[in-house]
Coordinates of C-alpha atoms in Angstrom, one line a residue:
Chain A
X211 CA 22.2 -46.1 9.5
X212 CA 24.8 -43.6 10.0
X213 CA 25.1 -40.9 13.2
X214 CA 23.8 -38.3 10.6
X215 CA 20.8 -40.4 10.1
X216 CA 19.8 -41.0 14.0
X217 CA 20.6 -37.5 14.8
X218 CA 18.1 -36.4 11.9
X219 CA 15.8 -38.8 13.6
X220 CA 15.8 -37.9 16.9
X221 CA 15.4 -34.1 15.6
X222 CA 12.3 -35.1 13.9
X223 CA 11.1 -36.8 16.9
X224 CA 12.3 -34.1 19.5
X225 CA 10.8 -31.2 16.9
X226 CA 7.4 -32.9 16.8
X227 CA 7.1 -33.6 20.7
X228 CA 8.3 -29.7 21.4
X229 CA 6.3 -28.2 19.1
X230 CA 3.0 -30.1 19.9
X231 CA 3.4 -27.7 23.2
X232 CA 2.9 -24.8 21.4
X233 CA -1.0 -24.1 20.5
X234 CA -2.6 -21.1 18.9
X235 CA -5.4 -19.3 20.3
X236 CA -8.8 -20.5 19.2
X237 CA -10.7 -18.0 17.1
X238 CA -8.4 -18.0 14.2
X239 CA -10.6 -19.4 12.0
X240 CA -13.3 -16.9 12.8
X241 CA -10.6 -14.1 12.2
X242 CA -9.7 -15.8 8.7
X243 CA -13.3 -15.6 7.4
X244 CA -13.8 -12.3 8.7
X245 CA -10.4 -11.0 6.8
X246 CA -11.2 -13.0 3.4
X247 CA -14.4 -11.2 3.5
X248 CA -12.9 -7.5 3.5
X249 CA -10.6 -8.9 1.2
X250 CA -13.4 -9.5 -1.3
X251 CA -14.6 -6.2 -0.2
X252 CA -11.7 -4.2 -1.0
X253 CA -10.2 -5.6 -3.5
X254 CA -10.4 -3.8 -6.5
X255 CA -11.4 -5.4 -10.1
X256 CA -9.0 -7.0 -12.1
X257 CA -8.5 -5.0 -15.4
X258 CA -6.9 -6.5 -18.7
X259 CA -3.5 -6.4 -19.4
X260 CA -4.1 -4.4 -22.7
X261 CA -6.3 -1.8 -20.8
X262 CA -3.9 -1.7 -17.5
X263 CA -1.2 -0.7 -20.2
X264 CA -3.3 2.2 -21.9
X265 CA -5.2 3.5 -18.7
X266 CA -2.4 3.4 -16.1
X267 CA 0.1 5.3 -18.1
X268 CA -2.3 7.7 -19.3
X269 CA -3.8 8.5 -15.8
X270 CA -0.2 9.1 -14.7
X271 CA 0.5 11.5 -17.8
X272 CA -2.8 13.3 -16.8
X273 CA -2.0 13.5 -13.0
X274 CA 1.6 15.2 -13.9
X275 CA 0.2 17.3 -16.4
X276 CA -2.3 18.7 -13.8
X277 CA 0.3 19.2 -11.2
X278 CA 2.3 20.9 -13.8
X279 CA -0.6 23.4 -14.6
X280 CA -2.0 23.9 -11.0
X281 CA 1.3 24.7 -9.5
X282 CA 1.8 27.7 -11.0
X283 CA -1.6 28.7 -10.8
X284 CA -1.6 28.0 -7.1
X285 CA 1.2 29.8 -6.5
X286 CA 0.5 32.9 -8.4
X287 CA 3.4 32.8 -10.5
X288 CA 3.2 35.5 -13.1
X289 CA 0.7 37.2 -11.4
X290 CA 0.0 41.2 -12.5
X291 CA 2.5 40.7 -15.4
X292 CA -0.3 41.7 -17.4
X293 CA 0.2 45.3 -17.4
X294 CA 3.7 47.1 -16.2
X295 CA 4.0 48.0 -12.8
X296 CA 2.8 51.6 -12.0
X297 CA 0.8 52.3 -14.7
X298 CA -3.3 52.5 -14.5
X299 CA -5.7 50.2 -15.6
X300 CA -6.9 51.8 -18.8
X301 CA -10.5 52.6 -18.4
X302 CA -13.4 53.2 -20.6
X303 CA -14.1 57.0 -20.6
X304 CA -17.0 58.7 -21.7
X305 CA -16.1 62.1 -23.7
X306 CA -17.6 65.4 -21.8
X307 CA -19.6 67.0 -23.9
X308 CA -17.9 70.8 -24.5
X309 CA -20.0 74.0 -23.9
X310 CA -21.6 75.4 -27.0
X311 CA -21.6 71.6 -28.5
X312 CA -23.6 68.9 -28.9
X313 CA -22.4 65.1 -29.2
X314 CA -23.5 62.4 -30.6
X315 CA -23.5 59.1 -28.1
X316 CA -23.0 55.5 -29.6
X317 CA -23.6 52.4 -27.7
X318 CA -21.3 51.3 -25.1
X319 CA -18.9 49.1 -26.7
X320 CA -18.9 50.9 -30.5
X321 CA -15.6 52.6 -31.2
X322 CA -16.3 55.8 -29.3
X323 CA -15.8 54.2 -26.4
X324 CA -11.9 54.3 -25.8
X325 CA -8.9 52.9 -23.6
X326 CA -7.1 56.3 -22.5
X327 CA -3.6 56.3 -20.7
X328 CA -3.3 58.2 -17.8
X329 CA -2.8 62.1 -18.2
X330 CA -4.7 61.9 -21.9
X331 CA -7.5 64.2 -22.6
X332 CA -10.6 62.4 -23.7
X333 CA -10.8 62.4 -27.3
X334 CA -13.7 62.2 -29.7
X335 CA -13.7 60.7 -33.1
X336 CA -15.0 64.0 -34.7
X337 CA -18.8 62.7 -33.8
X338 CA -19.0 66.0 -31.3
X339 CA -19.3 68.6 -34.5
X340 CA -21.6 71.5 -34.1
X341 CA -25.2 70.4 -35.1
X342 CA -24.5 66.9 -35.3
X343 CA -27.4 64.6 -34.4
X344 CA -27.7 63.5 -30.6
X345 CA -27.7 59.8 -29.7
X346 CA -28.2 58.5 -25.8
X347 CA -28.9 55.0 -24.6
X348 CA -32.2 56.3 -26.2
X349 CA -31.0 57.2 -29.7
X350 CA -32.6 60.7 -30.1
X351 CA -32.3 61.9 -26.6
X352 CA -30.1 65.4 -26.3
X353 CA -26.9 65.8 -24.0
X354 CA -26.7 69.1 -22.2
X355 CA -23.6 71.0 -22.6
X356 CA -21.0 70.4 -19.5
X357 CA -22.3 67.1 -18.9
X358 CA -20.9 63.4 -19.5
X359 CA -22.0 61.7 -22.2
X360 CA -22.9 58.8 -20.3
X361 CA -25.8 58.5 -18.3
X362 CA -25.7 59.5 -14.5
X363 CA -22.2 60.5 -14.7
X364 CA -21.1 64.2 -15.0
X365 CA -17.5 65.0 -16.6
X366 CA -16.0 61.6 -16.0
X367 CA -12.6 61.6 -17.8
X368 CA -10.1 59.5 -16.2
X369 CA -10.1 57.3 -12.9
X370 CA -7.1 58.7 -11.2
X371 CA -6.7 55.8 -8.7
X372 CA -8.6 52.6 -10.3
X373 CA -7.6 50.2 -7.5
X374 CA -6.3 52.0 -4.8
X375 CA -6.2 48.8 -2.5
X376 CA -5.4 46.1 -4.8
X377 CA -6.1 42.8 -4.0
X378 CA -2.8 40.7 -3.0
X379 CA -4.4 37.6 -4.7
X380 CA -5.5 39.1 -7.7
X381 CA -5.1 36.8 -10.5
X382 CA -4.7 33.3 -8.2
X383 CA -6.9 30.9 -8.7
X384 CA -8.4 32.2 -5.0
X385 CA -9.4 34.9 -6.6
X386 CA -11.2 33.5 -9.5
X387 CA -12.8 30.9 -7.3
X388 CA -14.2 34.0 -5.0
X389 CA -15.3 36.2 -8.1
X390 CA -16.4 33.7 -10.3
X391 CA -14.1 34.8 -13.4
X392 CA -10.2 34.7 -13.9
Chain B
X282 CA -20.0 -26.2 9.9
X283 CA -17.0 -28.3 9.8
X284 CA -14.5 -25.4 9.2
X285 CA -15.5 -23.8 12.6
X286 CA -14.0 -26.5 14.8
X287 CA -10.3 -26.2 15.5
X288 CA -8.4 -29.7 15.5
X289 CA -6.5 -30.1 18.7
X290 CA -3.2 -31.7 16.5
X291 CA -2.4 -31.9 13.0
X292 CA -3.2 -34.5 11.0
X293 CA -0.7 -37.6 10.4
X294 CA 2.3 -36.9 8.0
X295 CA 0.9 -39.4 5.8
X296 CA -2.6 -37.6 5.2
X297 CA -1.3 -33.8 5.0
X298 CA -1.3 -33.6 1.1
X299 CA -4.1 -35.9 0.1
X300 CA -7.5 -34.1 1.3
X301 CA -6.6 -30.3 -0.2
X302 CA -9.7 -29.3 -2.1
X303 CA -8.3 -27.8 -5.3
X304 CA -10.0 -26.1 -8.2
X305 CA -10.7 -28.1 -11.4
X306 CA -8.3 -26.3 -14.4
X307 CA -11.4 -26.1 -16.6
X308 CA -13.7 -24.0 -14.2
X309 CA -13.3 -20.6 -12.8
X310 CA -13.8 -21.0 -8.9
X311 CA -16.8 -19.0 -7.3
X312 CA -16.2 -17.0 -4.1
X313 CA -17.8 -19.6 -2.1
X314 CA -15.4 -22.2 -3.6
X315 CA -12.8 -20.4 -2.9
X316 CA -13.6 -19.4 0.8
X317 CA -14.6 -23.3 1.3
X318 CA -11.3 -24.7 -0.1
X319 CA -9.0 -22.3 1.8
X320 CA -11.1 -22.8 5.2
X321 CA -10.7 -26.7 4.5
X322 CA -7.1 -25.8 3.8
X323 CA -6.5 -23.9 7.2
X324 CA -8.6 -26.3 9.2
X325 CA -6.0 -29.0 7.9
X326 CA -2.5 -26.9 8.5
X327 CA -3.2 -23.8 10.4
X328 CA -1.7 -25.3 13.8
X329 CA 1.4 -26.5 12.1
X330 CA 2.0 -23.3 10.3
X331 CA 1.4 -21.4 13.4
X332 CA 4.1 -23.8 15.4
X333 CA 6.7 -23.1 12.5
X334 CA 5.9 -19.6 12.3
X335 CA 6.5 -19.2 16.0
X336 CA 10.0 -20.4 15.9
X337 CA 10.6 -18.6 12.7
X338 CA 9.7 -15.2 14.6
X339 CA 10.0 -16.3 18.0
X340 CA 6.9 -14.9 19.0
X341 CA 3.6 -17.0 19.4
X342 CA 1.3 -13.8 18.7
X343 CA 2.9 -12.5 15.7
X344 CA 3.3 -16.2 14.4
X345 CA -0.5 -16.3 14.4
X346 CA -0.5 -12.7 12.6
X347 CA 1.7 -14.5 9.8
X348 CA 0.1 -17.6 9.5
X349 CA -3.1 -15.6 8.6
X350 CA -1.5 -13.3 6.1
X351 CA -0.1 -16.4 4.7
X352 CA -3.7 -17.9 4.0
X353 CA -5.3 -14.6 2.9
X354 CA -2.4 -14.8 0.4
X355 CA -3.4 -18.1 -0.6
X356 CA -7.2 -16.9 -1.0
X357 CA -6.2 -13.9 -2.9
X358 CA -3.9 -16.0 -5.7
X359 CA -6.4 -18.9 -5.2
X360 CA -7.5 -18.6 -8.8
X361 CA -3.6 -19.2 -10.2
X362 CA -3.4 -22.1 -8.1
X363 CA -4.1 -25.5 -10.7
X364 CA -2.7 -28.2 -9.2
X365 CA -3.5 -30.2 -6.2
X366 CA -0.7 -29.8 -4.0
X367 CA 0.3 -26.4 -5.0
X368 CA -2.1 -25.1 -2.4
X369 CA 0.1 -26.1 0.6
X370 CA 3.7 -25.4 -1.4
X371 CA 2.4 -22.0 -1.9
X372 CA 1.4 -21.8 1.7
X373 CA 4.9 -22.7 3.0
X374 CA 6.3 -20.2 0.6
X375 CA 3.7 -17.6 1.9
X376 CA 4.4 -18.5 5.9
X377 CA 8.2 -18.1 5.1
X378 CA 8.2 -14.9 3.3
X379 CA 5.9 -13.5 5.6
X380 CA 7.6 -14.2 8.4
X381 CA 11.0 -12.8 6.9
X382 CA 9.1 -9.7 6.1
X383 CA 8.2 -9.5 9.8
X384 CA 11.5 -10.3 11.0
X385 CA 13.0 -7.7 8.6
X386 CA 10.5 -5.0 9.9
X387 CA 11.1 -5.9 13.8
X388 CA 15.1 -5.5 13.4
X389 CA 14.9 -2.2 11.9
X390 CA 12.8 -1.1 14.6
X391 CA 14.7 -2.8 16.8
X392 CA 17.9 -1.2 15.7
X393 CA 16.4 2.2 15.9
X394 CA 15.2 1.6 19.6
X395 CA 18.7 0.2 20.6
X396 CA 20.1 3.9 19.2
X397 CA 17.9 5.3 22.2
X398 CA 17.8 2.9 24.8
X399 CA 21.5 1.2 25.5
X400 CA 19.8 -1.4 28.0
X401 CA 17.8 -3.6 25.5
X402 CA 17.4 -7.2 26.0
X403 CA 19.5 -9.4 24.1
X404 CA 18.4 -11.8 21.3
X405 CA 18.8 -14.7 23.4
X406 CA 16.7 -13.0 26.4
X407 CA 14.2 -12.4 23.9
X408 CA 14.3 -16.0 22.5
X409 CA 13.9 -17.3 25.9
X410 CA 11.2 -15.2 27.0
X411 CA 9.1 -16.0 23.7
X412 CA 7.4 -18.7 24.9
X413 CA 9.2 -21.6 23.4
X414 CA 8.3 -24.7 25.6
X415 CA 12.2 -26.6 25.3
X416 CA 15.9 -25.9 24.9
X417 CA 15.6 -27.4 21.7
X418 CA 13.7 -25.1 20.7
X419 CA 15.2 -22.4 21.8
X420 CA 18.2 -23.5 19.9
X421 CA 16.4 -23.8 16.6
X422 CA 15.5 -20.2 17.0
X423 CA 18.8 -19.1 17.4
X424 CA 20.2 -20.7 14.1
X425 CA 21.1 -18.4 11.4
X426 CA 17.9 -17.5 9.5
X427 CA 18.5 -20.4 6.6
X428 CA 19.6 -22.7 8.7
X429 CA 16.5 -22.1 10.9
X430 CA 14.0 -22.2 8.2
X431 CA 15.6 -25.1 6.4
X432 CA 15.7 -27.3 9.7
X433 CA 11.7 -26.5 10.5
X434 CA 10.8 -27.4 6.8
X435 CA 13.0 -30.6 6.5
X436 CA 12.7 -32.1 9.7
X437 CA 9.2 -30.7 10.9
X438 CA 6.9 -30.6 8.1
X439 CA 9.1 -33.5 6.6
X440 CA 9.6 -31.8 3.4
X441 CA 12.1 -33.2 0.8
X442 CA 15.1 -31.4 -0.1
X443 CA 13.5 -30.4 -3.6
X444 CA 10.2 -29.2 -1.7
X445 CA 12.0 -27.1 1.2
X446 CA 14.3 -25.5 -1.8
X447 CA 11.6 -24.3 -3.6
X448 CA 9.5 -23.0 -0.4
X449 CA 12.9 -21.5 0.8
X450 CA 13.6 -20.0 -2.9
X451 CA 17.0 -22.1 -2.9
X452 CA 18.9 -24.9 -4.8
X453 CA 18.7 -28.1 -3.2
X454 CA 22.1 -28.5 -2.9
X455 CA 22.1 -25.7 -0.8
X456 CA 19.4 -26.9 1.2
X457 CA 21.3 -29.8 2.1
X458 CA 24.1 -27.3 3.3
X459 CA 22.1 -25.5 5.5
X460 CA 20.2 -28.8 6.8
X461 CA 23.7 -30.2 7.6
X462 CA 25.3 -26.9 9.5
X463 CA 22.4 -26.4 11.4
X464 CA 22.1 -30.2 12.2
X465 CA 25.6 -29.8 13.7
X466 CA 24.9 -27.0 15.8
X467 CA 21.8 -28.7 17.1
X468 CA 24.0 -31.8 18.1
X469 CA 25.0 -30.3 21.6
X470 CA 21.3 -29.9 22.4
X471 CA 20.2 -33.1 20.9
X472 CA 23.0 -35.7 22.2
X473 CA 22.5 -35.2 26.2
X474 CA 18.5 -36.0 25.2
X475 CA 19.8 -39.0 23.3
X476 CA 21.8 -40.1 26.3
X477 CA 19.3 -39.5 28.5
X478 CA 16.4 -41.8 26.3
X479 CA 19.0 -44.2 25.9
X480 CA 19.8 -45.0 29.4

């Protein structure tokens, strides 16, 4: 027996003796069972490797795409770019029936309702010729001279300031959510 | 239920690897089977593992957490354990790895603390204050990490060089070197004890 063998034997004996004084606190087993229950409850089901190979990259790609789309919308990038600055919103204007004339009204949404720029006079398509048949919201009604051809409005030609206090959030996701439509 | 009683001492070395319940290779274990098997493994090896972990991490409370985590790792991976002694080998590897992780985390925290407080206690003071009951255990705790792990697995758990190498992720030749260096460093602590016993 060499000196190292003796030393190893002594070390084994001394370690066994000294470590026997180290004793864990009781209750470890109950804790293990509780933690095993927790591990069982919260463990996700194992997926097939093929399913993992398809689902995980697809989910990651979808998440990235959603992020790319959502960030500009939330930040409002591109807000107001649909119309040039300083230009009023085009509005549909009902033609005014001039004195001595009788007009024909066509239902809302037809080609008689035109989009006019600021300062443009209301135009007619030639439907306001003298003697033409009148047509209001209810076909057959006549429109008195000097009145708007739209029911309930008088001489409305153009809204000079369509939105004096514009919504700073206009065009953002938040305004869409509040108003219900983009 | 037999699992709820904690033994006062570990089983003798010859009986350590003989009665570990394992999973039959042909059938998939149920949760109840797994719980029972891990419970039996815990009953047999918990105290020993806590003792090893106490010297590895130099803190009895942390050592108990380390051992709990190791047993939970065994439980989580039980379906992969096929051979009879594989559970015990897996447990040894888990204890060593979890202890290494705890030490790494603690060293980062202590490094950050030492930047703020210059009057931190030294590593030696911590080892002495960690509840290690003898000069030998303090000396083992102060060995470099690989030597410490090798000495404990080779000379306390009585693992062979091959088993120790497998548990530590080393080659058997490296284990021999670490064990030899560790033993040489412990000689000064052991020789007075030898002289004292021979007298």
